[in-house]
Amino acid sequence: LPKSGPKLRPLEPKDREPIHALLHANKPVFSEEEVRTAMECFEQGIVPVPNDPDPYHFLVAEESGRVVGFTCYGTTPLTQGTWDLYWIAVHPERHGARVGRVLMEKVEADVASRGGRLIVVETSGRDEYTKTRLFYEKLKYERIAVIKDFYKQGDDKVLYAKYLAPTEPPPAPHA
Ligand SMILES: CC(C)(COP(=O)(O)OP(=O)(O)OC[C@H]1O[C@@H](n2cnc3c(N)ncnc32)[C@H](O)[C@@H]1OP(=O)(O)O)[C@@H](O)C(=O)NCCC(=O)NCCS
């Protein structure tokens, strides 16, 4: 196992197949429809709209040249400094190996460096997502709201949030 953890890099067109495969491998956590939606984000990620004020940001995690995880995030429109985590997925063969943690730590650093102060994550209350919720809780995301029966009857939306520590010193008093 690589001691140094996965290598993180930007998205590349050649990632289409491995990302599709790792989303697929995470069924039934991801439905067919979710896989399709995530792939639509991928397509926008590799061909960004020129001057898009809210582009998708991607990070890909690689181990020995193999794509083992990715994440997609972006600013939340009409907010100041709030970001949404849209997708995170790790290949099931590599779950629990800290790939997800490394990805999230880099997302947080990147968001903070771009002036972001709050990251919001939406997930499901379904049993298949128990591990996912434990993952966010371990990474100090706070469960801030539950919308009952949001996705469908018996499938709640669970909202997690993390306020990032300011990266710059606070303004001097009387400034
Ligand atoms: C959720 C997911 C991204 C986590 O990635 P991961 O690489 O498996 O998680 P990590 O190994 O980085 O775990 C980080 C911490 O979360 C906790 N955690 C992760 N999986 C856990 C599990 N199955 N049970 C309990 N805690 C767990 C661990 O305590 C771990 O702590 P540590 O770093 O101190 O060991 C991954 O499991 C996944 O792709 N799941 C399916 C897709 C999904 O649910 N995506 C999110 C959609 S909202």
PDB file of N, CA, C and O and ligand atoms in Angstrom, residues 26 29-30 88-90 95-101 122-123 129 131-132 134-136 138-139, ligand 1:
ATOM      1  N   ASN A  26     -20.196   1.426  -6.769  1.00  0.00           N
ATOM      2  CA  ASN A  26     -20.784   1.857  -5.492  1.00  0.00           C
ATOM      3  C   ASN A  26     -22.298   1.659  -5.443  1.00  0.00           C
ATOM      4  O   ASN A  26     -22.939   2.098  -4.485  1.00  0.00           O
ATOM      5  N   VAL A  29     -25.509   2.120  -3.307  1.00  0.00           N
ATOM      6  CA  VAL A  29     -25.478   3.462  -2.702  1.00  0.00           C
ATOM      7  C   VAL A  29     -25.863   4.479  -3.775  1.00  0.00           C
ATOM      8  O   VAL A  29     -26.714   5.338  -3.558  1.00  0.00           O
ATOM      9  N   PHE A  30     -25.252   4.372  -4.939  1.00  0.00           N
ATOM     10  CA  PHE A  30     -25.634   5.234  -6.059  1.00  0.00           C
ATOM     11  C   PHE A  30     -26.622   4.487  -6.948  1.00  0.00           C
ATOM     12  O   PHE A  30     -26.390   3.333  -7.305  1.00  0.00           O
ATOM     13  N   ILE A  88     -18.819  12.884  -3.857  1.00  0.00           N
ATOM     14  CA  ILE A  88     -17.546  12.269  -3.477  1.00  0.00           C
ATOM     15  C   ILE A  88     -17.761  10.774  -3.575  1.00  0.00           C
ATOM     16  O   ILE A  88     -18.808  10.257  -3.159  1.00  0.00           O
ATOM     17  N   ALA A  89     -16.813  10.092  -4.164  1.00  0.00           N
ATOM     18  CA  ALA A  89     -16.919   8.637  -4.258  1.00  0.00           C
ATOM     19  C   ALA A  89     -15.525   8.035  -4.305  1.00  0.00           C
ATOM     20  O   ALA A  89     -14.605   8.585  -4.923  1.00  0.00           O
ATOM     21  N   VAL A  90     -15.404   6.915  -3.618  1.00  0.00           N
ATOM     22  CA  VAL A  90     -14.160   6.150  -3.570  1.00  0.00           C
ATOM     23  C   VAL A  90     -14.489   4.744  -4.058  1.00  0.00           C
ATOM     24  O   VAL A  90     -15.586   4.227  -3.778  1.00  0.00           O
ATOM     25  N   HIS A  95     -12.425   1.560  -0.009  1.00  0.00           N
ATOM     26  CA  HIS A  95     -13.132   2.199   1.110  1.00  0.00           C
ATOM     27  C   HIS A  95     -12.362   1.954   2.408  1.00  0.00           C
ATOM     28  O   HIS A  95     -11.795   0.885   2.620  1.00  0.00           O
ATOM     29  N   GLY A  96     -12.388   2.946   3.277  1.00  0.00           N
ATOM     30  CA  GLY A  96     -11.753   2.792   4.587  1.00  0.00           C
ATOM     31  C   GLY A  96     -10.242   2.958   4.550  1.00  0.00           C
ATOM     32  O   GLY A  96      -9.578   2.775   5.569  1.00  0.00           O
ATOM     33  N   ALA A  97      -9.689   3.321   3.402  1.00  0.00           N
ATOM     34  CA  ALA A  97      -8.230   3.470   3.289  1.00  0.00           C
ATOM     35  C   ALA A  97      -7.814   4.941   3.302  1.00  0.00           C
ATOM     36  O   ALA A  97      -6.706   5.279   2.918  1.00  0.00           O
ATOM     37  N   ARG A  98      -8.721   5.796   3.731  1.00  0.00           N
ATOM     38  CA  ARG A  98      -8.464   7.226   3.910  1.00  0.00           C
ATOM     39  C   ARG A  98      -8.406   8.036   2.621  1.00  0.00           C
ATOM     40  O   ARG A  98      -7.979   9.201   2.641  1.00  0.00           O
ATOM     41  N   VAL A  99      -8.815   7.448   1.518  1.00  0.00           N
ATOM     42  CA  VAL A  99      -8.859   8.205   0.266  1.00  0.00           C
ATOM     43  C   VAL A  99      -9.883   9.341   0.392  1.00  0.00           C
ATOM     44  O   VAL A  99      -9.613  10.486   0.035  1.00  0.00           O
ATOM     45  N   GLY A 100     -11.045   9.029   0.957  1.00  0.00           N
ATOM     46  CA  GLY A 100     -12.096  10.030   1.135  1.00  0.00           C
ATOM     47  C   GLY A 100     -11.632  11.167   2.031  1.00  0.00           C
ATOM     48  O   GLY A 100     -11.870  12.344   1.741  1.00  0.00           O
ATOM     49  N   ARG A 101     -10.953  10.812   3.114  1.00  0.00           N
ATOM     50  CA  ARG A 101     -10.455  11.842   4.035  1.00  0.00           C
ATOM     51  C   ARG A 101      -9.462  12.771   3.329  1.00  0.00           C
ATOM     52  O   ARG A 101      -9.548  13.999   3.459  1.00  0.00           O
ATOM     53  N   GLU A 122     -25.126  17.463   1.210  1.00  0.00           N
ATOM     54  CA  GLU A 122     -26.441  16.827   1.303  1.00  0.00           C
ATOM     55  C   GLU A 122     -26.259  15.339   1.122  1.00  0.00           C
ATOM     56  O   GLU A 122     -25.574  14.913   0.198  1.00  0.00           O
ATOM     57  N   THR A 123     -26.894  14.571   1.971  1.00  0.00           N
ATOM     58  CA  THR A 123     -26.863  13.136   1.739  1.00  0.00           C
ATOM     59  C   THR A 123     -28.217  12.553   2.091  1.00  0.00           C
ATOM     60  O   THR A 123     -29.162  13.292   2.372  1.00  0.00           O
ATOM     61  N   TYR A 129     -26.673   4.621   3.297  1.00  0.00           N
ATOM     62  CA  TYR A 129     -25.815   5.796   3.502  1.00  0.00           C
ATOM     63  C   TYR A 129     -25.322   5.946   4.947  1.00  0.00           C
ATOM     64  O   TYR A 129     -24.741   6.967   5.290  1.00  0.00           O
ATOM     65  N   LYS A 131     -22.798   4.511   6.416  1.00  0.00           N
ATOM     66  CA  LYS A 131     -21.337   4.676   6.415  1.00  0.00           C
ATOM     67  C   LYS A 131     -20.958   6.068   5.943  1.00  0.00           C
ATOM     68  O   LYS A 131     -20.003   6.674   6.435  1.00  0.00           O
ATOM     69  N   THR A 132     -21.701   6.545   4.961  1.00  0.00           N
ATOM     70  CA  THR A 132     -21.434   7.878   4.415  1.00  0.00           C
ATOM     71  C   THR A 132     -21.630   8.933   5.501  1.00  0.00           C
ATOM     72  O   THR A 132     -20.805   9.840   5.664  1.00  0.00           O
ATOM     73  N   LEU A 134     -21.472   8.473   8.746  1.00  0.00           N
ATOM     74  CA  LEU A 134     -20.403   8.336   9.746  1.00  0.00           C
ATOM     75  C   LEU A 134     -19.114   8.986   9.244  1.00  0.00           C
ATOM     76  O   LEU A 134     -18.372   9.584  10.025  1.00  0.00           O
ATOM     77  N   PHE A 135     -18.867   8.876   7.950  1.00  0.00           N
ATOM     78  CA  PHE A 135     -17.687   9.492   7.341  1.00  0.00           C
ATOM     79  C   PHE A 135     -17.726  11.014   7.540  1.00  0.00           C
ATOM     80  O   PHE A 135     -16.771  11.616   8.035  1.00  0.00           O
ATOM     81  N   TYR A 136     -18.849  11.645   7.201  1.00  0.00           N
ATOM     82  CA  TYR A 136     -18.938  13.108   7.360  1.00  0.00           C
ATOM     83  C   TYR A 136     -18.825  13.499   8.830  1.00  0.00           C
ATOM     84  O   TYR A 136     -18.191  14.501   9.174  1.00  0.00           O
ATOM     85  N   LYS A 138     -17.231  11.899  11.182  1.00  0.00           N
ATOM     86  CA  LYS A 138     -15.838  11.736  11.597  1.00  0.00           C
ATOM     87  C   LYS A 138     -14.995  12.935  11.143  1.00  0.00           C
ATOM     88  O   LYS A 138     -14.076  13.370  11.836  1.00  0.00           O
ATOM     89  N   LEU A 139     -15.346  13.479   9.986  1.00  0.00           N
ATOM     90  CA  LEU A 139     -14.597  14.629   9.468  1.00  0.00           C
ATOM     91  C   LEU A 139     -15.127  15.960  10.021  1.00  0.00           C
ATOM     92  O   LEU A 139     -14.845  17.026   9.471  1.00  0.00           O
TER      93      LEU A 139
HETATM   94  C1  LIG B   1     -18.183   7.889   1.896  1.00  0.00           C
HETATM   95  C2  LIG B   1     -16.847   7.629   1.246  1.00  0.00           C
HETATM   96  C3  LIG B   1     -16.543   8.709   0.230  1.00  0.00           C
HETATM   97  C4  LIG B   1     -15.765   7.636   2.336  1.00  0.00           C
HETATM   98  O1  LIG B   1     -14.483   7.455   1.757  1.00  0.00           O
HETATM   99  P1  LIG B   1     -13.431   6.429   2.389  1.00  0.00           P
HETATM  100  O2  LIG B   1     -12.162   6.614   1.644  1.00  0.00           O
HETATM  101  O3  LIG B   1     -14.024   5.085   2.430  1.00  0.00           O
HETATM  102  O4  LIG B   1     -13.302   6.983   3.893  1.00  0.00           O
HETATM  103  P2  LIG B   1     -11.959   7.157   4.749  1.00  0.00           P
HETATM  104  O5  LIG B   1     -11.222   5.871   4.742  1.00  0.00           O
HETATM  105  O6  LIG B   1     -11.220   8.360   4.292  1.00  0.00           O
HETATM  106  O7  LIG B   1     -12.569   7.412   6.186  1.00  0.00           O
HETATM  107  C5  LIG B   1     -12.378   8.603   6.944  1.00  0.00           C
HETATM  108  C6  LIG B   1     -13.019   8.434   8.300  1.00  0.00           C
HETATM  109  O8  LIG B   1     -14.426   8.198   8.139  1.00  0.00           O
HETATM  110  C7  LIG B   1     -14.845   7.121   8.980  1.00  0.00           C
HETATM  111  N1  LIG B   1     -15.470   6.061   8.188  1.00  0.00           N
HETATM  112  C8  LIG B   1     -15.271   5.785   6.887  1.00  0.00           C
HETATM  113  N2  LIG B   1     -15.979   4.693   6.520  1.00  0.00           N
HETATM  114  C9  LIG B   1     -16.613   4.286   7.641  1.00  0.00           C
HETATM  115  C10 LIG B   1     -17.469   3.192   7.940  1.00  0.00           C
HETATM  116  N3  LIG B   1     -17.789   2.293   7.000  1.00  0.00           N
HETATM  117  N4  LIG B   1     -17.936   3.064   9.201  1.00  0.00           N
HETATM  118  C11 LIG B   1     -17.587   3.944  10.161  1.00  0.00           C
HETATM  119  N5  LIG B   1     -16.780   4.988   9.947  1.00  0.00           N
HETATM  120  C12 LIG B   1     -16.298   5.148   8.707  1.00  0.00           C
HETATM  121  C13 LIG B   1     -13.648   6.502   9.607  1.00  0.00           C
HETATM  122  O9  LIG B   1     -13.752   6.693  10.986  1.00  0.00           O
HETATM  123  C14 LIG B   1     -12.452   7.221   9.029  1.00  0.00           C
HETATM  124  O10 LIG B   1     -11.665   7.702  10.095  1.00  0.00           O
HETATM  125  P3  LIG B   1     -10.068   7.600  10.055  1.00  0.00           P
HETATM  126  O11 LIG B   1      -9.608   8.427   8.874  1.00  0.00           O
HETATM  127  O12 LIG B   1      -9.667   8.188  11.345  1.00  0.00           O
HETATM  128  O13 LIG B   1      -9.742   6.157   9.860  1.00  0.00           O
HETATM  129  C15 LIG B   1     -16.790   6.239   0.550  1.00  0.00           C
HETATM  130  O14 LIG B   1     -17.058   5.246   1.490  1.00  0.00           O
HETATM  131  C16 LIG B   1     -17.746   6.099  -0.624  1.00  0.00           C
HETATM  132  O15 LIG B   1     -17.379   6.351  -1.767  1.00  0.00           O
HETATM  133  N6  LIG B   1     -18.988   5.662  -0.353  1.00  0.00           N
HETATM  134  C17 LIG B   1     -19.984   5.431  -1.371  1.00  0.00           C
HETATM  135  C18 LIG B   1     -20.386   6.691  -2.076  1.00  0.00           C
HETATM  136  C19 LIG B   1     -20.949   7.763  -1.168  1.00  0.00           C
HETATM  137  O16 LIG B   1     -21.667   7.482  -0.231  1.00  0.00           O
HETATM  138  N7  LIG B   1     -20.633   9.023  -1.477  1.00  0.00           N
HETATM  139  C20 LIG B   1     -21.150  10.160  -0.776  1.00  0.00           C
HETATM  140  C21 LIG B   1     -22.483  10.533  -1.343  1.00  0.00           C
HETATM  141  S1  LIG B   1     -23.262  11.847  -0.416  1.00  0.00           S
END
